[in-house]
Coordinates of C-alpha atoms and ligand atoms in Angstrom, one line a residue:
M1 CA 164.2 163.5 90.8
R2 CA 162.7 160.2 89.2
A3 CA 159.9 161.2 87.0
A4 CA 157.2 159.7 89.2
Q5 CA 158.3 161.4 92.0
A6 CA 159.1 164.3 89.9
L7 CA 154.7 164.4 88.6
R8 CA 154.0 163.6 92.3
A9 CA 155.7 166.5 93.6
L10 CA 154.3 168.5 91.3
C11 CA 150.8 167.5 91.7
I12 CA 150.8 168.1 95.0
S13 CA 152.8 171.6 94.3
R14 CA 150.4 172.5 92.0
L15 CA 147.2 171.4 94.3
P16 CA 146.7 172.5 97.6
R17 CA 146.0 171.4 99.9
P18 CA 142.8 168.7 99.8
V19 CA 144.0 167.4 96.3
S20 CA 147.2 165.9 97.1
D21 CA 145.4 163.3 98.5
I22 CA 144.0 162.3 95.7
F23 CA 147.3 161.5 93.4
T24 CA 148.4 158.8 95.4
S25 CA 149.3 156.8 92.9
K26 CA 153.2 156.0 92.4
P27 CA 153.7 156.0 88.0
T28 CA 157.0 154.5 87.4
S29 CA 159.2 155.4 84.4
Y30 CA 156.6 156.0 82.1
L31 CA 157.3 159.1 80.8
R32 CA 158.7 157.9 77.1
A33 CA 157.3 159.3 74.3
P34 CA 155.4 156.7 72.1
H35 CA 156.2 156.2 68.8
F36 CA 153.9 155.5 66.1
Q37 CA 155.5 152.8 63.8
T38 CA 156.3 155.5 60.6
T39 CA 157.4 152.1 58.5
P40 CA 154.4 150.0 56.4
Y41 CA 153.0 147.7 58.8
S42 CA 151.2 145.9 56.6
T43 CA 152.7 142.5 54.6
S44 CA 150.3 140.1 54.6
S45 CA 150.3 137.2 55.7
P46 CA 149.5 133.5 53.5
Q47 CA 146.4 133.0 56.0
Q48 CA 145.8 136.7 56.0
K49 CA 141.5 136.0 53.4
L50 CA 141.3 138.2 50.3
A51 CA 138.9 141.1 51.6
A52 CA 137.0 139.8 47.5
D53 CA 136.6 136.3 49.4
M54 CA 135.4 138.1 53.4
H55 CA 133.0 139.5 50.6
P56 CA 131.4 137.3 48.3
H57 CA 128.6 139.2 47.2
I58 CA 131.1 141.4 45.6
K59 CA 131.6 140.7 42.1
R60 CA 134.6 142.4 39.9
S61 CA 132.7 144.3 38.0
T62 CA 133.1 143.1 34.0
A63 CA 132.7 146.8 33.0
F64 CA 136.5 147.7 34.1
K65 CA 139.1 146.1 31.5
S66 CA 142.1 144.0 32.6
L67 CA 145.3 146.4 32.8
D68 CA 147.7 144.8 30.6
D69 CA 151.4 145.4 29.3
A70 CA 151.3 148.0 27.1
D71 CA 148.6 150.5 30.9
I72 CA 152.4 149.0 32.4
N73 CA 154.5 150.4 29.3
H74 CA 152.0 153.2 29.0
F75 CA 152.5 154.9 32.6
K76 CA 156.1 153.8 32.5
S77 CA 156.4 156.5 29.3
F78 CA 155.3 159.9 31.8
L79 CA 156.9 158.0 34.9
E80 CA 159.7 157.1 36.4
P81 CA 161.0 153.4 36.7
S82 CA 160.7 153.5 40.6
Q83 CA 157.1 154.9 40.1
V84 CA 155.9 152.4 38.7
I85 CA 156.2 149.0 41.2
T86 CA 155.4 146.2 39.6
D87 CA 157.3 144.2 41.9
Q88 CA 154.8 141.5 44.1
S89 CA 156.6 141.8 46.8
E90 CA 156.7 145.4 46.7
V91 CA 153.3 145.9 45.1
Q92 CA 152.2 143.2 49.1
P93 CA 151.7 146.4 51.6
Y94 CA 149.9 147.9 49.7
N95 CA 147.5 145.5 48.8
T96 CA 147.1 144.7 52.6
D97 CA 145.2 147.6 55.2
W98 CA 146.7 148.3 58.2
M99 CA 144.7 145.8 60.7
K100 CA 146.1 142.8 58.4
K101 CA 141.6 142.6 57.9
Y102 CA 141.3 143.4 54.4
R103 CA 143.9 142.0 51.7
G104 CA 143.5 143.6 47.2
Q105 CA 144.8 141.7 44.9
T106 CA 146.5 144.6 42.3
V107 CA 149.8 144.0 40.6
V108 CA 150.8 147.9 40.3
V109 CA 151.8 150.8 42.4
L110 CA 151.6 153.5 40.3
R111 CA 153.6 157.3 42.5
P112 CA 153.4 159.9 41.1
K113 CA 155.4 163.4 42.4
T114 CA 153.3 165.6 40.7
T115 CA 149.1 166.6 40.4
E116 CA 150.1 166.9 36.0
E117 CA 151.6 163.6 36.3
V118 CA 148.1 162.4 38.4
Q119 CA 145.7 163.8 35.8
K120 CA 147.6 161.7 33.3
I121 CA 147.2 158.8 34.9
V122 CA 143.4 159.4 35.8
R123 CA 143.0 160.7 32.4
Y124 CA 144.7 157.0 30.8
C125 CA 142.5 155.7 33.4
N126 CA 139.3 156.9 33.0
E127 CA 139.7 156.5 28.6
K128 CA 140.7 152.8 29.4
K129 CA 138.1 151.8 32.3
L130 CA 140.4 150.9 34.4
A131 CA 139.6 150.7 38.3
V132 CA 141.7 153.2 40.5
C133 CA 142.5 153.2 44.6
P134 CA 143.8 156.2 46.1
Q135 CA 146.1 155.3 49.3
G136 CA 147.2 157.7 51.5
G137 CA 149.4 156.4 54.4
N138 CA 147.2 153.2 54.7
T139 CA 146.5 153.9 58.1
G140 CA 142.4 153.7 57.3
L141 CA 140.5 151.3 59.1
V142 CA 137.6 150.5 57.1
G143 CA 139.3 149.0 54.4
G144 CA 139.1 151.7 52.2
S145 CA 142.6 152.4 51.3
V146 CA 143.5 149.1 49.7
P147 CA 142.2 147.5 46.1
V148 CA 139.1 144.8 46.5
F149 CA 140.4 143.1 43.1
D150 CA 143.0 145.1 40.4
E151 CA 142.1 148.2 41.0
V152 CA 145.3 150.2 40.3
V153 CA 146.7 151.9 43.2
I154 CA 147.4 155.5 43.4
S155 CA 150.1 156.0 46.0
L156 CA 149.9 160.4 47.1
T157 CA 153.3 159.6 49.2
L158 CA 155.7 160.8 46.6
M159 CA 153.5 164.2 46.4
N160 CA 155.0 165.9 50.5
Q161 CA 155.7 169.1 49.8
V162 CA 154.6 172.0 51.1
R163 CA 152.8 174.7 49.8
S164 CA 152.9 177.9 51.3
L165 CA 151.7 179.3 55.3
D166 CA 150.4 182.4 55.2
E167 CA 151.6 183.9 58.8
V168 CA 149.5 187.0 59.8
S169 CA 146.1 184.3 58.4
G170 CA 147.6 180.6 59.0
A171 CA 146.5 179.6 55.8
F172 CA 148.5 176.6 55.2
V173 CA 148.4 174.8 51.8
A174 CA 150.1 171.4 50.6
D175 CA 151.0 168.4 48.9
A176 CA 147.9 166.1 50.0
G177 CA 150.3 163.1 50.3
L178 CA 152.2 165.4 53.2
V179 CA 152.2 162.9 57.0
L180 CA 150.4 164.8 59.4
E181 CA 153.2 164.4 61.4
T182 CA 155.6 166.4 59.4
A183 CA 152.6 168.7 58.3
D184 CA 152.4 169.9 62.3
N185 CA 155.9 169.8 63.0
Y186 CA 156.1 172.5 60.2
L187 CA 153.7 174.3 62.1
A188 CA 155.4 173.8 65.0
E189 CA 158.3 175.5 64.6
R190 CA 156.4 178.3 63.3
G191 CA 153.9 178.9 66.2
F192 CA 150.7 177.7 64.5
I193 CA 149.3 173.5 65.2
F194 CA 147.4 171.3 62.1
P195 CA 143.5 171.7 63.5
L196 CA 143.6 167.7 63.7
D197 CA 145.3 164.8 65.6
L198 CA 145.3 161.4 65.3
G199 CA 147.0 158.2 67.0
A200 CA 147.9 157.6 63.7
K201 CA 149.7 160.7 62.7
G202 CA 153.5 160.0 62.2
T203 CA 151.9 158.0 58.8
A204 CA 148.5 158.9 57.9
T205 CA 148.8 161.7 55.9
I206 CA 146.8 165.1 55.0
G207 CA 144.9 164.2 51.9
G208 CA 144.3 161.3 53.0
N209 CA 142.4 162.7 56.3
V210 CA 140.9 165.0 54.3
A211 CA 139.1 162.0 52.1
T212 CA 138.3 160.0 55.4
N213 CA 137.1 163.7 57.5
A214 CA 139.3 162.0 60.4
G215 CA 137.9 163.5 63.3
G216 CA 141.1 162.6 65.8
L217 CA 141.8 163.7 69.1
R218 CA 140.9 167.2 69.2
L219 CA 138.1 167.5 67.3
L220 CA 136.3 169.1 70.7
R221 CA 138.8 172.0 69.9
Y222 CA 139.2 172.1 65.9
G223 CA 135.8 171.5 65.0
S224 CA 135.8 169.0 61.6
L225 CA 137.5 169.1 58.3
H226 CA 134.5 170.7 57.3
G227 CA 134.7 173.8 58.9
T228 CA 138.9 173.9 58.7
V229 CA 139.2 172.8 55.1
L230 CA 139.5 176.2 53.3
G231 CA 140.0 175.2 49.2
L232 CA 141.3 171.6 48.2
E233 CA 142.6 170.6 44.5
V234 CA 141.5 167.1 43.5
V235 CA 142.4 165.4 40.1
L236 CA 137.9 164.6 39.3
P237 CA 137.7 161.2 37.2
D238 CA 138.0 162.6 33.4
G239 CA 141.4 163.8 34.5
T240 CA 140.2 167.2 34.6
L241 CA 141.9 169.4 37.6
F242 CA 138.7 170.7 40.4
S243 CA 141.3 173.8 41.2
N244 CA 140.2 175.6 44.2
L245 CA 143.6 175.5 46.8
S246 CA 142.0 178.8 48.3
T247 CA 142.8 180.3 51.0
L248 CA 140.0 183.1 52.0
R249 CA 138.6 182.6 55.0
K250 CA 134.7 183.2 54.4
D251 CA 134.0 182.6 50.1
N252 CA 130.0 182.6 50.4
T253 CA 129.7 181.7 45.6
G254 CA 127.5 178.9 45.2
Y255 CA 127.8 176.0 46.0
D256 CA 130.1 174.7 48.4
L257 CA 131.5 171.8 46.3
K258 CA 134.9 170.9 48.5
Q259 CA 132.4 170.0 51.0
L260 CA 131.6 166.6 48.6
F261 CA 135.6 165.4 48.7
I262 CA 135.2 165.8 52.6
G263 CA 135.2 162.2 53.9
A264 CA 134.3 161.3 50.2
E265 CA 137.1 158.5 50.8
G266 CA 138.4 159.1 46.9
T267 CA 135.3 158.1 45.7
L268 CA 135.1 161.5 44.3
G269 CA 138.5 162.5 42.8
I270 CA 141.9 162.6 43.8
I271 CA 142.8 165.3 46.3
T272 CA 146.2 166.3 45.5
G273 CA 145.9 169.3 47.5
V274 CA 144.6 171.0 50.4
S275 CA 144.7 174.2 52.0
I276 CA 144.0 174.1 55.9
M277 CA 143.5 177.1 58.7
A278 CA 146.1 176.0 60.9
P279 CA 145.2 178.3 64.4
R280 CA 148.5 179.4 66.9
R281 CA 149.9 176.9 68.2
P282 CA 148.5 177.0 72.3
N283 CA 151.2 177.8 74.6
A284 CA 150.3 176.5 77.7
V285 CA 149.0 172.5 77.7
N286 CA 148.7 170.8 80.5
V287 CA 147.4 166.7 80.4
A288 CA 146.3 165.3 82.7
V289 CA 144.9 161.5 83.6
L290 CA 142.3 160.4 86.1
A291 CA 141.2 156.9 87.8
L292 CA 137.4 157.0 87.8
D293 CA 134.7 153.8 89.3
S294 CA 131.5 153.8 86.9
F295 CA 131.2 155.6 83.3
E296 CA 127.9 158.1 85.0
L297 CA 130.7 159.7 87.0
V298 CA 133.2 160.0 83.4
Q299 CA 130.2 161.6 82.4
E300 CA 129.8 163.9 85.7
S301 CA 133.8 164.7 84.9
F302 CA 132.9 165.6 81.3
A303 CA 130.3 168.0 82.4
R304 CA 132.0 169.3 85.1
A305 CA 135.0 170.1 82.9
K306 CA 133.1 171.4 79.8
R307 CA 131.9 174.3 82.5
D308 CA 134.5 174.7 84.7
L309 CA 137.1 174.9 82.1
G310 CA 135.3 176.3 79.7
E311 CA 137.1 177.8 76.8
I312 CA 140.7 175.9 77.3
L313 CA 139.2 172.4 77.3
S314 CA 140.6 170.9 74.2
A315 CA 140.0 167.0 74.1
F316 CA 138.6 164.7 76.6
E317 CA 138.8 161.5 76.5
F318 CA 137.9 158.3 77.9
W319 CA 139.0 154.3 77.5
D320 CA 138.0 151.2 80.3
Q321 CA 139.8 149.2 82.1
A322 CA 139.7 146.1 79.5
A323 CA 141.6 149.5 77.3
A324 CA 144.0 149.8 79.3
E325 CA 144.5 145.9 80.0
V326 CA 145.2 145.8 76.6
V327 CA 147.5 148.3 76.6
H328 CA 149.6 147.6 79.3
K329 CA 149.9 144.4 78.4
Y330 CA 150.7 144.3 74.5
V331 CA 152.2 148.1 74.6
S332 CA 155.3 148.1 76.3
H333 CA 156.6 151.2 76.5
V334 CA 153.8 152.9 77.5
K335 CA 152.4 152.8 81.1
N336 CA 149.4 153.7 82.7
P337 CA 150.6 155.5 85.8
F338 CA 148.1 153.5 87.7
M339 CA 148.6 149.8 86.9
E340 CA 151.8 150.2 88.8
G341 CA 152.9 145.8 89.7
D342 CA 149.7 144.2 89.4
R343 CA 147.5 147.1 90.3
P344 CA 144.2 146.3 88.6
A345 CA 143.2 149.7 85.8
P346 CA 140.5 151.9 87.7
A347 CA 137.3 151.1 85.8
F348 CA 137.6 153.8 83.9
G349 CA 140.3 156.4 82.6
V350 CA 140.3 160.0 81.3
L351 CA 142.3 162.1 79.6
I352 CA 142.1 166.1 79.9
E353 CA 144.0 168.5 77.7
T354 CA 143.9 172.5 78.2
S355 CA 144.9 175.0 75.7
G356 CA 145.4 177.9 76.1
S357 CA 148.1 180.8 76.2
V358 CA 148.3 182.3 80.3
K359 CA 149.9 179.0 81.6
E360 CA 150.0 180.7 85.2
H361 CA 145.4 181.0 84.2
D362 CA 145.4 177.5 83.0
D363 CA 146.9 175.6 85.7
E364 CA 145.2 177.5 88.4
K365 CA 141.6 177.2 86.3
L366 CA 143.0 172.9 86.2
S367 CA 143.4 172.5 90.2
R368 CA 140.5 174.5 91.2
F369 CA 138.8 171.7 88.6
L370 CA 140.3 169.0 89.7
E371 CA 140.4 169.5 93.6
S372 CA 136.3 169.8 92.8
L373 CA 136.2 166.3 91.3
M374 CA 138.3 165.0 94.2
E375 CA 136.2 167.0 96.7
D376 CA 132.9 165.2 95.2
S377 CA 134.6 161.5 94.8
I378 CA 134.0 161.7 91.0
V379 CA 137.5 160.7 90.8
T380 CA 139.6 158.3 92.9
D381 CA 143.6 158.9 91.3
G382 CA 145.2 161.0 89.1
V383 CA 148.5 162.2 87.6
V384 CA 149.0 166.0 86.1
A385 CA 152.0 166.4 83.6
D386 CA 154.9 168.7 84.0
S387 CA 156.9 168.7 81.1
E388 CA 155.9 167.7 77.3
T389 CA 157.8 164.3 77.4
Q390 CA 155.5 163.6 80.2
A391 CA 152.0 164.8 78.2
K392 CA 154.1 163.1 75.6
A393 CA 154.1 160.0 77.6
L394 CA 150.2 160.3 79.1
W395 CA 149.0 160.9 75.6
G396 CA 150.5 157.6 75.4
V397 CA 147.8 155.9 77.2
R398 CA 144.7 157.0 75.3
E399 CA 147.0 156.7 72.1
S400 CA 148.0 153.3 72.4
I401 CA 145.3 151.5 72.4
T402 CA 144.6 150.7 69.1
E403 CA 148.1 149.7 68.7
G404 CA 147.5 147.0 71.6
L405 CA 144.8 145.9 70.0
S406 CA 146.1 145.3 67.0
R407 CA 149.4 143.1 68.7
A408 CA 146.6 141.1 70.7
G409 CA 144.7 139.9 67.3
A410 CA 141.8 140.2 65.4
A411 CA 140.1 143.1 66.3
Y412 CA 136.1 143.6 65.0
K413 CA 136.0 147.1 65.2
Y414 CA 132.8 150.0 65.6
D415 CA 133.4 153.4 65.7
I416 CA 129.9 154.8 66.9
S417 CA 128.0 157.9 67.9
M418 CA 125.1 158.2 70.3
P419 CA 123.8 160.0 72.6
V420 CA 126.4 160.9 75.7
P421 CA 124.4 159.0 78.7
K422 CA 124.1 156.2 76.2
L423 CA 127.5 155.7 74.7
Y424 CA 128.9 153.0 77.3
S425 CA 125.5 150.5 76.7
A426 CA 126.8 149.6 73.6
V427 CA 129.8 148.6 75.7
E428 CA 128.0 146.5 78.0
D429 CA 124.9 144.8 75.3
M430 CA 128.0 143.7 73.5
R431 CA 130.0 141.8 76.4
E432 CA 126.5 139.8 77.6
R433 CA 125.4 139.1 73.5
L434 CA 129.1 137.1 73.1
A435 CA 128.8 136.0 76.9
S436 CA 125.4 134.5 76.1
K437 CA 127.3 132.9 72.8
G438 CA 129.5 131.2 75.1
F439 CA 132.1 132.8 72.8
F440 CA 134.1 134.1 75.4
E441 CA 134.3 130.8 77.4
Q442 CA 135.5 128.9 73.4
G443 CA 138.2 131.5 73.7
R444 CA 136.6 132.9 70.7
V445 CA 136.6 136.8 72.2
A446 CA 138.9 137.9 74.2
R447 CA 137.3 140.9 75.4
V448 CA 135.2 143.5 74.3
V449 CA 136.8 147.4 74.3
G450 CA 135.2 150.5 74.7
F451 CA 137.3 153.9 74.6
G452 CA 137.0 157.1 72.5
H453 CA 136.7 160.8 72.5
L454 CA 134.1 161.7 74.8
G455 CA 133.3 165.2 74.0
D456 CA 132.3 164.5 70.4
G457 CA 129.9 161.4 71.2
N458 CA 132.4 158.7 69.9
L459 CA 132.8 155.7 71.2
H460 CA 134.9 153.0 69.8
L461 CA 133.4 149.6 69.9
N462 CA 136.6 146.5 69.6
I463 CA 136.6 143.1 70.1
G464 CA 139.1 141.5 70.2
G465 CA 140.2 137.3 69.5
P466 CA 142.3 135.6 68.6
Q467 CA 141.7 135.8 64.5
Y468 CA 139.0 137.0 62.6
D469 CA 135.6 134.6 63.4
K470 CA 132.9 134.2 61.1
E471 CA 130.4 133.1 64.0
V472 CA 131.4 136.4 66.1
A473 CA 131.4 138.7 63.2
E474 CA 127.5 137.5 62.5
A475 CA 127.1 137.4 66.0
I476 CA 127.8 141.7 66.2
E477 CA 126.5 142.2 63.0
P478 CA 124.8 143.5 61.7
Y479 CA 122.9 143.4 65.6
V480 CA 124.9 146.5 66.1
F481 CA 124.1 148.6 63.8
Q482 CA 120.1 147.7 64.0
W483 CA 120.9 148.7 67.9
L484 CA 122.3 151.8 66.6
K485 CA 119.6 152.4 63.9
E486 CA 117.1 152.0 66.9
L487 CA 119.2 155.0 68.9
D488 CA 119.8 157.2 66.1
G489 CA 123.1 156.7 66.2
S490 CA 125.8 156.8 63.6
I491 CA 127.5 153.6 62.2
S492 CA 130.8 155.6 61.3
A493 CA 131.0 158.4 63.6
E494 CA 134.8 159.0 61.9
H495 CA 136.3 156.2 60.5
G496 CA 134.2 156.8 57.4
L497 CA 132.4 153.4 55.0
G498 CA 135.4 151.8 52.8
L499 CA 134.5 148.3 52.4
H500 CA 133.2 147.8 55.7
K501 CA 130.5 149.5 55.7
A502 CA 128.9 150.5 52.2
E503 CA 126.2 147.6 52.8
H504 CA 125.4 149.2 56.2
L505 CA 124.8 152.5 55.2
H506 CA 121.3 152.2 55.2
Y507 CA 121.5 152.0 58.9
S508 CA 122.3 155.2 59.3
K509 CA 120.6 157.3 56.5
P510 CA 117.4 157.6 54.2
D511 CA 116.8 156.0 51.4
R512 CA 116.5 159.0 49.5
M513 CA 119.4 160.6 50.7
I514 CA 121.8 157.6 49.4
S515 CA 120.2 157.9 46.2
I516 CA 121.0 161.8 45.8
M517 CA 124.6 160.4 47.4
K518 CA 124.7 158.0 44.6
Q519 CA 123.7 160.6 41.7
I520 CA 126.6 163.1 42.8
K521 CA 128.5 159.8 42.7
D522 CA 127.3 159.4 38.8
L523 CA 128.0 163.1 38.1
F524 CA 130.8 162.8 38.9
D525 CA 132.6 159.5 38.2
P526 CA 130.2 157.8 35.3
N527 CA 132.3 155.1 34.5
G528 CA 132.4 154.5 38.2
I529 CA 136.8 154.0 38.3
M530 CA 136.9 155.9 41.1
N531 CA 137.7 152.9 44.7
P532 CA 135.0 151.0 43.2
Y533 CA 133.1 148.7 45.2
K534 CA 133.3 150.7 48.6
Y535 CA 131.2 153.7 50.6
L536 CA 127.9 153.4 48.5
P537 CA 125.6 150.4 48.2
K538 CA 125.5 148.4 45.4
S539 CA 122.1 147.1 46.0
Ligands
FAD1 P1 144.5 155.7 53.5 O1 143.8 155.5 54.6 O2 145.5 155.5 52.5 O3 143.2 156.1 52.9 C1 141.6 156.0 53.0 C2 140.8 156.1 52.4 O4 140.7 157.4 52.1 C3 140.8 155.4 51.3 O5 139.3 155.4 50.8 C4 141.6 156.1 49.7 O6 140.7 155.9 48.9 C5 141.3 157.9 50.9 N1 141.7 157.9 50.6 C6 143.1 158.7 50.4 N2 143.9 158.7 50.2 C7 144.3 160.1 49.4 C8 143.7 160.7 48.6 N3 145.0 162.3 47.9 N4 143.0 161.5 47.5 C9 141.2 160.9 47.8 N5 141.0 160.3 48.8 C10 141.7 159.3 49.0 N6 141.1 158.6 62.2 C11 140.4 159.3 62.6 O7 139.1 159.9 62.1 N7 140.3 159.5 64.1 C12 141.4 159.0 64.8 O8 141.6 160.0 66.1 C13 141.6 157.7 64.7 N8 143.1 157.5 65.0 C14 143.6 156.4 64.4 C15 144.8 156.0 64.4 C16 145.3 154.9 64.6 C17 146.9 153.8 65.5 C18 145.1 154.4 63.5 C19 146.0 152.6 62.6 C20 144.5 155.0 62.5 C21 143.5 155.7 63.1 N9 142.5 156.5 62.5 C22 141.8 157.1 63.0 C23 142.5 156.2 60.8 C24 143.1 156.2 59.9 O9 144.2 156.8 60.5 C25 142.5 158.2 59.3 O10 141.3 157.9 58.6 C26 142.6 158.4 58.8 O11 142.3 160.1 57.8 C27 143.5 158.1 56.6 O12 144.2 158.9 56.6 P2 145.9 158.0 55.4 O13 146.5 158.5 54.4 O14 146.3 157.2 56.0 O15 144.8 157.4 54.5
MLT2 C1 140.9 156.0 68.4 O1 140.1 157.5 68.1 O2 142.3 155.7 68.9 C2 141.2 156.0 66.3 O3 140.1 156.1 66.3 C3 141.4 154.1 66.3 C4 140.4 153.3 67.1 O4 139.6 153.4 66.9 O5 140.8 152.2 66.5
ZN3 ZN1 138.7 157.4 67.3

């Protein structure tokens, strides 16, 4: 049976009577799991501007030493030749971020294999006042993972071993450079799940995830890393070790210092090991994708999902028509079930995932829920996956939006949070603003896209155009940040601050908090060598 027929048949058989009427779409063969590219994305183009040129107010600190042959020779004295990369063509991917928006100027990349090697590197850099930039999978979206000037890149990707799994408690300990998907596959084989998932899982590392306090697709179910991380091993800026790979669920002894490194984006130290609570992997997972006519209906379906699906609801993601169109046009292996032939994408798409332990129970709950959405005319169409492969394919419609946007050209990315009822007005308001300036007509802006983690009140507002354009950027910023401040929103819900938002932190945090953050930074890193120019405002 063709996959499309299988899906349709499933919908009819699982959702008796009237519900079958809503599943009128005839999806074609879209059931190929999307693959996130695992080789480095970034190779800089000659046209790509240097991050330093894009931020002319940032000057290279004269307090930092410039790297010379003696430094390289020192690194080579305890690292293998393959761990010290100086060939410029090999260095370039580490200088360029995933979006090809930020380009740094490092001349050396160090690839330690052990915590002791990281300590030796950092101790030396601190003594010599060589600035460093920690890097994991280099999938960060705010320019934090690449150097601005000549900071030494310390890549953690060769530190990628699982250290232990306690199969009773689920406490999982691994090197920071372990790729998220590899960690999850390891856990899956043993009946556990990594409590974080995101579209870049094939490349992002768990150390990078912790350093950015990544949110991802199932925060709704498993909570934030501030709750699931049990302990960390961190090389501090002076080369000493913060050794706290605890596997304890409860530990009320003193300040919980590990929390400072979660979301510090490599400004306080280099995470070398992560201990995290891995829950049991749910054995009954359902994924449904629904079509809706308005954002009000998206909200209504979310409120009902929380009420009617309760404890089995594990993800609630949404996207708008512009987001669906970008995937349809630029990510050919992903097929949107509602866009067969020339059919336009619905105004909004929603992906609902349930995760539980008794399939019949979850199926019944989901069926009843979908039936009620249809009866009350909240959704106009929908499909439910019948297998893991189909579930992955449906997830692909959501997870490929970022990839689609980046293939389409330049994307100005804003990762914001605010009360859910206001969330989509950020997109509408921005569309109006850019239209009023004539940017659409002039072909300088192609689209304003909204999608994200509705369950977390987190919108990804993306403005797409053929290339980065200073005037367009100036029409967006600081306007969007001011807009958020007035709504008590956050200028970064999950991607962090990096280079992009360091100077804008004041839109989300009061001066006193920023000054405490600076004191913490000075306490840990008095020489300021750890990922400089980012995260905290200079002024
Ligand atoms: P990098 O990009 O290498 O680094 C990110 C930051 O962490 C930098 O400041 C770097 O200096 C620091 N860092 C990295 N490793 C360490 C370490 N070991 N110790 C100290 N500091 C370190 N983010 C989300 O939150 N939710 C999403 O749903 C999501 N989806 C994404 C989908 C796509 C397609 C892409 C490209 C990105 C997505 N991201 C998402 C952003 C990104 O993947 C995450 O921020 C991720 O956690 C970064 O991990 P990384 O290993 O690539 O870190
Ligand atoms: C996502 O949720 O897909 C990510 O955070 C990536 C993005 O915002 O582009
Ligand atoms: Zn996200």
